[in-house]
Amino acid sequence: MRIIDHIPPADRRGGVITTAALHRNGFGKVAIRRAVNRGSLTRIRRGWYRLAQAQESVVSAVRGGGVMSCCSALAFHGVWVLTDHHHVRTSRHASERLHRRTCCHHRRRRAPSRAVDDVDVALDVAMDCLPDDELLIVMESVVDKGLLSLDEVGAMAAGHGRRVTRLAMRMAPAQSGTETILRLAVSALRRAVRCQVPIPGIGRVDLLADGWLILECDSQRWHLDPKAWADDRRRDRKAAAEGFRVIRLTYDDVVLHLPETIQDIMAAIGHPPGRATRRRLATLLGTA
């Protein structure tokens, strides 16, 4: 029988599995030995095996004596992350066997039973690792993806001191990391900016600055979807008819060229619509 057909996905994350998980799913010593002889399993280190389709980054973490954790594990679970460094949770002596570009986290938390940490464990590690903006991106994404609740993230943050607790209090319902990055950059310049704002007759917009400037962060998927592209243009037309102004931004605009992008946004904010238009928009939004 094929091993992959009999092992739950949670027990074989990244194509790596423990001896304990194999035993738990009905594979004894003889069955494991046969699988190794057939090439279905390959021993990585004591207690850990790889399947044929295993991800090399996960295998590397286990071979080095650890497991994938922090933002690497969060990215594996679909969380929006900014860094591309390889993060591994390991013992101190094991870190010497890992690549020099690997970020090693020496934690006494529960011993790993899977090659990729669960979301709560990975986020717990990230709260001690990432700088403020990157951590806020991760926390908002975890909630947006439904992996943890806002209350669960808040409770975790409370165990990490004042910095992380205050950061958790700034969380907003962002649907992408680019929204979070842009919101923080605009608000840092003391401009009012709201996230995921519903506008009657238009729909929900990513960000609304100063009550009249709509900022939309487009993903590559949106560019490749003709219907989404057409819907966005219809929404832009409706927004313009109401008196809003719209700026659409790509991933590169926000992540790679943020200073130039913010300069353009602030220039646009410097030329607001007339007072009557702003008053009418405030009435439409219910903020008058």
mmCIF file of C-alpha atoms in Angstrom:
data_model
loop_
_atom_site.group_PDB
_atom_site.id
_atom_site.type_symbol
_atom_site.label_atom_id
_atom_site.label_comp_id
_atom_site.label_asym_id
_atom_site.label_seq_id
_atom_site.Cartn_x
_atom_site.Cartn_y
_atom_site.Cartn_z
ATOM 1 C CA MET A 1 0.000 0.000 0.000
ATOM 2 C CA ARG A 2 1.099 3.570 -0.669
ATOM 3 C CA ILE A 3 2.114 5.265 2.552
ATOM 4 C CA ILE A 4 0.852 8.669 1.475
ATOM 5 C CA ASP A 5 -2.675 7.254 1.062
ATOM 6 C CA HIS A 6 -2.817 6.178 4.706
ATOM 7 C CA ILE A 7 -1.196 9.110 6.516
ATOM 8 C CA PRO A 8 -3.283 12.217 7.391
ATOM 9 C CA PRO A 9 -1.905 15.422 5.788
ATOM 10 C CA ALA A 10 -1.180 16.934 9.212
ATOM 11 C CA ASP A 11 1.193 14.044 9.978
ATOM 12 C CA ARG A 12 3.141 14.383 6.706
ATOM 13 C CA ARG A 13 3.519 18.133 6.302
ATOM 14 C CA GLY A 14 6.111 18.971 3.715
ATOM 15 C CA GLY A 15 6.421 15.282 2.874
ATOM 16 C CA VAL A 16 8.224 14.465 6.129
ATOM 17 C CA ILE A 17 6.904 12.090 8.791
ATOM 18 C CA THR A 18 8.022 10.788 12.175
ATOM 19 C CA THR A 19 8.423 7.167 13.172
ATOM 20 C CA ALA A 20 5.793 7.754 15.865
ATOM 21 C CA ALA A 21 3.281 8.964 13.258
ATOM 22 C CA LEU A 22 3.998 5.934 11.087
ATOM 23 C CA HIS A 23 3.371 3.622 14.043
ATOM 24 C CA ARG A 24 0.217 5.535 14.966
ATOM 25 C CA ASN A 25 -1.135 5.023 11.454
ATOM 26 C CA GLY A 26 -0.518 1.293 11.337
ATOM 27 C CA PHE A 27 3.033 1.000 10.006
ATOM 28 C CA GLY A 28 5.192 -1.229 12.176
ATOM 29 C CA LYS A 29 8.940 -1.768 12.011
ATOM 30 C CA VAL A 30 8.681 -4.387 9.250
ATOM 31 C CA ALA A 31 6.410 -2.195 7.088
ATOM 32 C CA ILE A 32 8.745 0.781 7.526
ATOM 33 C CA ARG A 33 11.777 -1.321 6.599
ATOM 34 C CA ARG A 34 10.024 -2.542 3.455
ATOM 35 C CA ALA A 35 9.038 1.012 2.509
ATOM 36 C CA VAL A 36 12.662 2.105 2.875
ATOM 37 C CA ASN A 37 13.835 -0.803 0.710
ATOM 38 C CA ARG A 38 11.274 0.134 -1.966
ATOM 39 C CA GLY A 39 12.306 3.779 -1.871
ATOM 40 C CA SER A 40 8.908 4.974 -0.599
ATOM 41 C CA LEU A 41 10.597 6.255 2.557
ATOM 42 C CA THR A 42 14.077 7.668 3.094
ATOM 43 C CA ARG A 43 15.547 8.113 6.556
ATOM 44 C CA ILE A 44 16.546 11.714 7.291
ATOM 45 C CA ARG A 45 17.708 11.245 10.870
ATOM 46 C CA ARG A 46 16.675 9.124 13.811
ATOM 47 C CA GLY A 47 12.888 9.107 14.104
ATOM 48 C CA TRP A 48 12.252 11.067 10.881
ATOM 49 C CA TYR A 49 11.609 9.972 7.282
ATOM 50 C CA ARG A 50 10.898 11.731 4.001
ATOM 51 C CA LEU A 51 8.410 10.724 1.343
ATOM 52 C CA ALA A 52 9.331 10.873 -2.332
ATOM 53 C CA GLN A 53 7.674 14.269 -2.904
ATOM 54 C CA ALA A 54 9.041 15.976 0.220
ATOM 55 C CA GLN A 55 9.843 19.696 0.135
ATOM 56 C CA GLU A 56 13.586 20.240 0.353
ATOM 57 C CA SER A 57 13.270 23.217 2.712
ATOM 58 C CA VAL A 58 11.375 21.046 5.200
ATOM 59 C CA VAL A 59 13.818 18.161 4.795
ATOM 60 C CA SER A 60 16.716 20.568 5.381
ATOM 61 C CA ALA A 61 15.180 21.773 8.653
ATOM 62 C CA VAL A 62 14.722 18.222 9.923
ATOM 63 C CA ARG A 63 18.139 17.069 8.739
ATOM 64 C CA GLY A 64 19.668 19.938 10.714
ATOM 65 C CA GLY A 65 18.006 18.732 13.891
ATOM 66 C CA GLY A 66 14.951 20.997 13.919
ATOM 67 C CA VAL A 67 11.576 21.665 12.322
ATOM 68 C CA MET A 68 10.281 24.481 10.133
ATOM 69 C CA SER A 69 8.872 27.272 12.304
ATOM 70 C CA CYS A 70 8.206 31.010 12.633
ATOM 71 C CA CYS A 71 7.310 32.745 9.361
ATOM 72 C CA SER A 72 8.528 29.804 7.241
ATOM 73 C CA ALA A 73 5.922 27.560 8.875
ATOM 74 C CA LEU A 74 3.319 30.326 8.714
ATOM 75 C CA ALA A 75 3.938 30.715 4.972
ATOM 76 C CA PHE A 76 3.528 26.943 4.616
ATOM 77 C CA HIS A 77 0.068 27.325 6.204
ATOM 78 C CA GLY A 78 -0.855 30.098 3.735
ATOM 79 C CA VAL A 79 -0.105 33.130 5.915
ATOM 80 C CA TRP A 80 1.133 36.320 4.203
ATOM 81 C CA VAL A 81 4.793 36.839 5.151
ATOM 82 C CA LEU A 82 7.395 39.322 3.970
ATOM 83 C CA THR A 83 10.712 37.651 4.773
ATOM 84 C CA ASP A 84 12.250 34.853 2.688
ATOM 85 C CA HIS A 85 14.705 33.623 5.332
ATOM 86 C CA HIS A 86 14.477 29.980 6.413
ATOM 87 C CA HIS A 87 13.271 29.766 10.025
ATOM 88 C CA VAL A 88 13.879 26.612 12.055
ATOM 89 C CA ARG A 89 13.014 25.711 15.652
ATOM 90 C CA THR A 90 15.810 23.596 17.015
ATOM 91 C CA SER A 91 18.131 22.802 19.891
ATOM 92 C CA ARG A 92 21.298 24.868 20.293
ATOM 93 C CA HIS A 93 23.737 22.145 19.272
ATOM 94 C CA ALA A 94 21.721 21.284 16.149
ATOM 95 C CA SER A 95 21.942 24.816 14.708
ATOM 96 C CA GLU A 96 25.555 24.234 13.655
ATOM 97 C CA ARG A 97 24.348 21.804 10.971
ATOM 98 C CA LEU A 98 21.997 24.304 9.328
ATOM 99 C CA HIS A 99 22.612 26.694 6.428
ATOM 100 C CA ARG A 100 24.034 30.066 7.430
ATOM 101 C CA ARG A 101 20.973 31.861 5.992
ATOM 102 C CA THR A 102 18.773 29.945 8.421
ATOM 103 C CA CYS A 103 17.257 31.748 11.419
ATOM 104 C CA CYS A 104 17.453 29.342 14.373
ATOM 105 C CA HIS A 105 14.981 29.557 17.244
ATOM 106 C CA HIS A 106 15.980 27.743 20.410
ATOM 107 C CA ARG A 107 12.695 27.082 22.167
ATOM 108 C CA ARG A 108 11.759 24.859 25.093
ATOM 109 C CA ARG A 109 8.150 24.687 23.965
ATOM 110 C CA ARG A 110 6.642 21.242 23.332
ATOM 111 C CA ALA A 111 8.871 18.806 21.476
ATOM 112 C CA PRO A 112 8.080 18.799 17.747
ATOM 113 C CA SER A 113 5.993 15.915 16.444
ATOM 114 C CA ARG A 114 5.661 17.298 12.906
ATOM 115 C CA ALA A 115 8.187 18.681 10.457
ATOM 116 C CA VAL A 116 6.286 21.976 10.160
ATOM 117 C CA ASP A 117 5.086 23.669 13.343
ATOM 118 C CA ASP A 118 1.374 24.235 13.948
ATOM 119 C CA VAL A 119 0.148 27.798 13.378
ATOM 120 C CA ASP A 120 -0.038 28.668 17.077
ATOM 121 C CA VAL A 121 3.489 27.408 17.762
ATOM 122 C CA ALA A 122 4.911 29.187 14.706
ATOM 123 C CA LEU A 123 3.185 32.450 15.636
ATOM 124 C CA ASP A 124 4.430 32.152 19.215
ATOM 125 C CA VAL A 125 7.981 31.934 17.852
ATOM 126 C CA ALA A 126 7.353 34.816 15.421
ATOM 127 C CA MET A 127 6.234 37.085 18.257
ATOM 128 C CA ASP A 128 9.753 36.903 19.680
ATOM 129 C CA CYS A 129 11.453 37.159 16.282
ATOM 130 C CA LEU A 130 9.854 39.584 13.844
ATOM 131 C CA PRO A 131 10.024 43.401 13.885
ATOM 132 C CA ASP A 132 6.797 45.293 14.520
ATOM 133 C CA ASP A 133 5.536 45.829 10.963
ATOM 134 C CA GLU A 134 6.273 42.267 9.830
ATOM 135 C CA LEU A 135 4.690 40.794 12.945
ATOM 136 C CA LEU A 136 1.545 42.878 12.498
ATOM 137 C CA ILE A 137 1.300 41.662 8.892
ATOM 138 C CA VAL A 138 1.526 38.054 10.086
ATOM 139 C CA MET A 139 -0.977 38.459 12.939
ATOM 140 C CA GLU A 140 -3.563 40.108 10.694
ATOM 141 C CA SER A 141 -3.100 37.454 8.022
ATOM 142 C CA VAL A 142 -3.508 34.599 10.529
ATOM 143 C CA VAL A 143 -6.874 36.044 11.558
ATOM 144 C CA ASP A 144 -7.936 36.829 7.983
ATOM 145 C CA LYS A 145 -7.220 33.230 6.925
ATOM 146 C CA GLY A 146 -9.314 31.932 9.824
ATOM 147 C CA LEU A 147 -6.359 30.028 11.284
ATOM 148 C CA LEU A 148 -6.704 31.707 14.684
ATOM 149 C CA SER A 149 -9.297 34.089 16.101
ATOM 150 C CA LEU A 150 -8.614 37.690 17.060
ATOM 151 C CA ASP A 151 -9.073 36.743 20.723
ATOM 152 C CA GLU A 152 -6.626 33.845 20.400
ATOM 153 C CA VAL A 153 -3.962 36.079 18.863
ATOM 154 C CA GLY A 154 -4.579 38.700 21.540
ATOM 155 C CA ALA A 155 -4.199 36.119 24.303
ATOM 156 C CA MET A 156 -0.933 34.885 22.785
ATOM 157 C CA ALA A 157 0.356 38.444 22.472
ATOM 158 C CA ALA A 158 -0.355 39.086 26.162
ATOM 159 C CA GLY A 159 2.261 36.483 27.020
ATOM 160 C CA HIS A 160 4.973 38.302 25.081
ATOM 161 C CA GLY A 161 5.178 41.596 26.902
ATOM 162 C CA ARG A 162 4.093 45.161 26.272
ATOM 163 C CA ARG A 163 5.497 45.514 22.731
ATOM 164 C CA VAL A 164 3.539 42.625 21.237
ATOM 165 C CA THR A 165 0.418 43.363 23.310
ATOM 166 C CA ARG A 166 0.284 46.935 22.021
ATOM 167 C CA LEU A 167 0.900 45.697 18.497
ATOM 168 C CA ALA A 168 -2.032 43.283 18.736
ATOM 169 C CA MET A 169 -4.274 46.178 19.766
ATOM 170 C CA ARG A 170 -3.501 47.845 16.418
ATOM 171 C CA MET A 171 -4.758 44.907 14.358
ATOM 172 C CA ALA A 172 -7.268 45.655 11.588
ATOM 173 C CA PRO A 173 -9.222 43.371 9.199
ATOM 174 C CA ALA A 174 -6.646 43.513 6.382
ATOM 175 C CA GLN A 175 -6.961 40.891 3.650
ATOM 176 C CA SER A 176 -3.336 41.026 2.488
ATOM 177 C CA GLY A 177 0.078 42.028 3.710
ATOM 178 C CA THR A 178 0.234 44.837 1.171
ATOM 179 C CA GLU A 179 -2.841 46.408 2.784
ATOM 180 C CA THR A 180 -1.144 46.302 6.178
ATOM 181 C CA ILE A 181 2.115 47.768 4.843
ATOM 182 C CA LEU A 182 0.300 50.589 3.077
ATOM 183 C CA ARG A 183 -1.985 51.342 6.027
ATOM 184 C CA LEU A 184 0.962 51.619 8.410
ATOM 185 C CA ALA A 185 2.930 53.824 6.013
ATOM 186 C CA VAL A 186 0.048 56.245 5.426
ATOM 187 C CA SER A 187 -1.008 56.408 9.088
ATOM 188 C CA ALA A 188 2.630 57.040 10.088
ATOM 189 C CA LEU A 189 2.315 60.351 8.231
ATOM 190 C CA ARG A 190 -0.642 61.262 10.458
ATOM 191 C CA ARG A 191 -3.311 60.700 7.829
ATOM 192 C CA ALA A 192 -6.621 59.063 8.698
ATOM 193 C CA VAL A 193 -6.799 55.658 7.011
ATOM 194 C CA ARG A 194 -9.381 52.896 7.433
ATOM 195 C CA CYS A 195 -9.173 49.269 6.343
ATOM 196 C CA GLN A 196 -11.810 47.204 4.476
ATOM 197 C CA VAL A 197 -14.389 49.993 4.329
ATOM 198 C CA PRO A 198 -17.891 49.203 2.953
ATOM 199 C CA ILE A 199 -19.220 51.971 0.694
ATOM 200 C CA PRO A 200 -22.893 51.924 -0.391
ATOM 201 C CA GLY A 201 -23.247 51.335 -4.137
ATOM 202 C CA ILE A 202 -19.549 50.522 -4.540
ATOM 203 C CA GLY A 203 -18.708 47.685 -2.174
ATOM 204 C CA ARG A 204 -15.836 47.087 0.207
ATOM 205 C CA VAL A 205 -12.562 48.888 -0.555
ATOM 206 C CA ASP A 206 -9.114 47.945 0.752
ATOM 207 C CA LEU A 207 -8.205 51.302 2.293
ATOM 208 C CA LEU A 208 -9.832 54.706 2.555
ATOM 209 C CA ALA A 209 -7.574 57.676 3.315
ATOM 210 C CA ASP A 210 -8.898 61.002 4.598
ATOM 211 C CA GLY A 211 -12.441 59.889 3.810
ATOM 212 C CA TRP A 212 -12.184 60.309 0.035
ATOM 213 C CA LEU A 213 -9.071 58.620 -1.414
ATOM 214 C CA ILE A 214 -9.576 54.914 -2.133
ATOM 215 C CA LEU A 215 -6.403 52.803 -2.157
ATOM 216 C CA GLU A 216 -6.720 49.349 -3.725
ATOM 217 C CA CYS A 217 -3.935 46.753 -3.470
ATOM 218 C CA ASP A 218 -4.243 44.442 -6.476
ATOM 219 C CA SER A 219 -2.785 40.937 -6.414
ATOM 220 C CA GLN A 220 -1.401 39.171 -9.475
ATOM 221 C CA ARG A 221 -4.391 36.822 -9.362
ATOM 222 C CA TRP A 222 -6.664 39.806 -9.919
ATOM 223 C CA HIS A 223 -4.723 40.847 -13.015
ATOM 224 C CA LEU A 224 -5.140 37.352 -14.479
ATOM 225 C CA ASP A 225 -8.887 37.175 -13.791
ATOM 226 C CA PRO A 226 -10.832 39.032 -16.536
ATOM 227 C CA LYS A 227 -14.050 39.180 -14.488
ATOM 228 C CA ALA A 228 -12.290 40.583 -11.422
ATOM 229 C CA TRP A 229 -10.488 43.108 -13.616
ATOM 230 C CA ALA A 230 -13.796 44.242 -15.167
ATOM 231 C CA ASP A 231 -15.531 44.387 -11.768
ATOM 232 C CA ASP A 232 -12.756 46.588 -10.402
ATOM 233 C CA ARG A 233 -13.126 49.042 -13.291
ATOM 234 C CA ARG A 234 -16.878 49.197 -12.751
ATOM 235 C CA ARG A 235 -16.304 49.920 -9.049
ATOM 236 C CA ASP A 236 -13.761 52.613 -9.928
ATOM 237 C CA ARG A 237 -16.290 54.225 -12.245
ATOM 238 C CA LYS A 238 -18.990 54.191 -9.555
ATOM 239 C CA ALA A 239 -16.542 55.599 -7.008
ATOM 240 C CA ALA A 240 -15.527 58.428 -9.332
ATOM 241 C CA ALA A 241 -19.176 59.247 -9.968
ATOM 242 C CA GLU A 242 -19.704 59.652 -6.216
ATOM 243 C CA GLY A 243 -16.687 61.947 -5.893
ATOM 244 C CA PHE A 244 -14.078 59.519 -4.571
ATOM 245 C CA ARG A 245 -10.630 59.266 -6.091
ATOM 246 C CA VAL A 246 -9.014 55.888 -6.651
ATOM 247 C CA ILE A 247 -5.377 54.771 -6.745
ATOM 248 C CA ARG A 248 -4.667 51.139 -7.649
ATOM 249 C CA LEU A 249 -1.366 49.638 -6.542
ATOM 250 C CA THR A 250 0.518 46.447 -7.357
ATOM 251 C CA TYR A 251 2.583 44.259 -5.038
ATOM 252 C CA ASP A 252 5.765 45.870 -6.407
ATOM 253 C CA ASP A 253 4.374 49.375 -5.783
ATOM 254 C CA VAL A 254 3.905 48.582 -2.099
ATOM 255 C CA VAL A 255 6.740 46.174 -1.279
ATOM 256 C CA LEU A 256 9.547 47.216 -3.631
ATOM 257 C CA HIS A 257 8.833 50.902 -4.261
ATOM 258 C CA LEU A 258 7.048 52.034 -1.093
ATOM 259 C CA PRO A 259 8.784 55.441 -0.630
ATOM 260 C CA GLU A 260 7.896 56.534 -4.171
ATOM 261 C CA THR A 261 4.368 55.176 -3.793
ATOM 262 C CA ILE A 262 3.802 57.028 -0.519
ATOM 263 C CA GLN A 263 5.161 60.216 -2.068
ATOM 264 C CA ASP A 264 2.564 59.959 -4.841
ATOM 265 C CA ILE A 265 -0.241 59.184 -2.382
ATOM 266 C CA MET A 266 0.652 62.165 -0.214
ATOM 267 C CA ALA A 267 0.768 64.375 -3.306
ATOM 268 C CA ALA A 268 -2.757 63.225 -4.172
ATOM 269 C CA ILE A 269 -3.930 63.865 -0.603
ATOM 270 C CA GLY A 270 -2.545 67.374 -0.970
ATOM 271 C CA HIS A 271 -5.197 68.081 -3.616
ATOM 272 C CA PRO A 272 -8.460 67.068 -1.926
ATOM 273 C CA PRO A 273 -11.922 67.483 -3.446
ATOM 274 C CA GLY A 274 -13.988 70.501 -2.458
ATOM 275 C CA ARG A 275 -15.632 70.884 0.924
ATOM 276 C CA ALA A 276 -19.115 70.142 -0.409
ATOM 277 C CA THR A 277 -17.928 66.872 -1.979
ATOM 278 C CA ARG A 278 -16.140 65.801 1.189
ATOM 279 C CA ARG A 279 -19.254 66.567 3.232
ATOM 280 C CA ARG A 280 -21.415 64.506 0.848
ATOM 281 C CA LEU A 281 -18.986 61.573 0.979
ATOM 282 C CA ALA A 282 -18.977 61.708 4.786
ATOM 283 C CA THR A 283 -22.775 61.478 4.720
ATOM 284 C CA LEU A 284 -22.590 58.501 2.348
ATOM 285 C CA LEU A 285 -20.118 56.767 4.664
ATOM 286 C CA GLY A 286 -22.117 57.603 7.779
ATOM 287 C CA THR A 287 -19.254 59.574 9.315
ATOM 288 C CA ALA A 288 -20.717 63.067 8.958
#
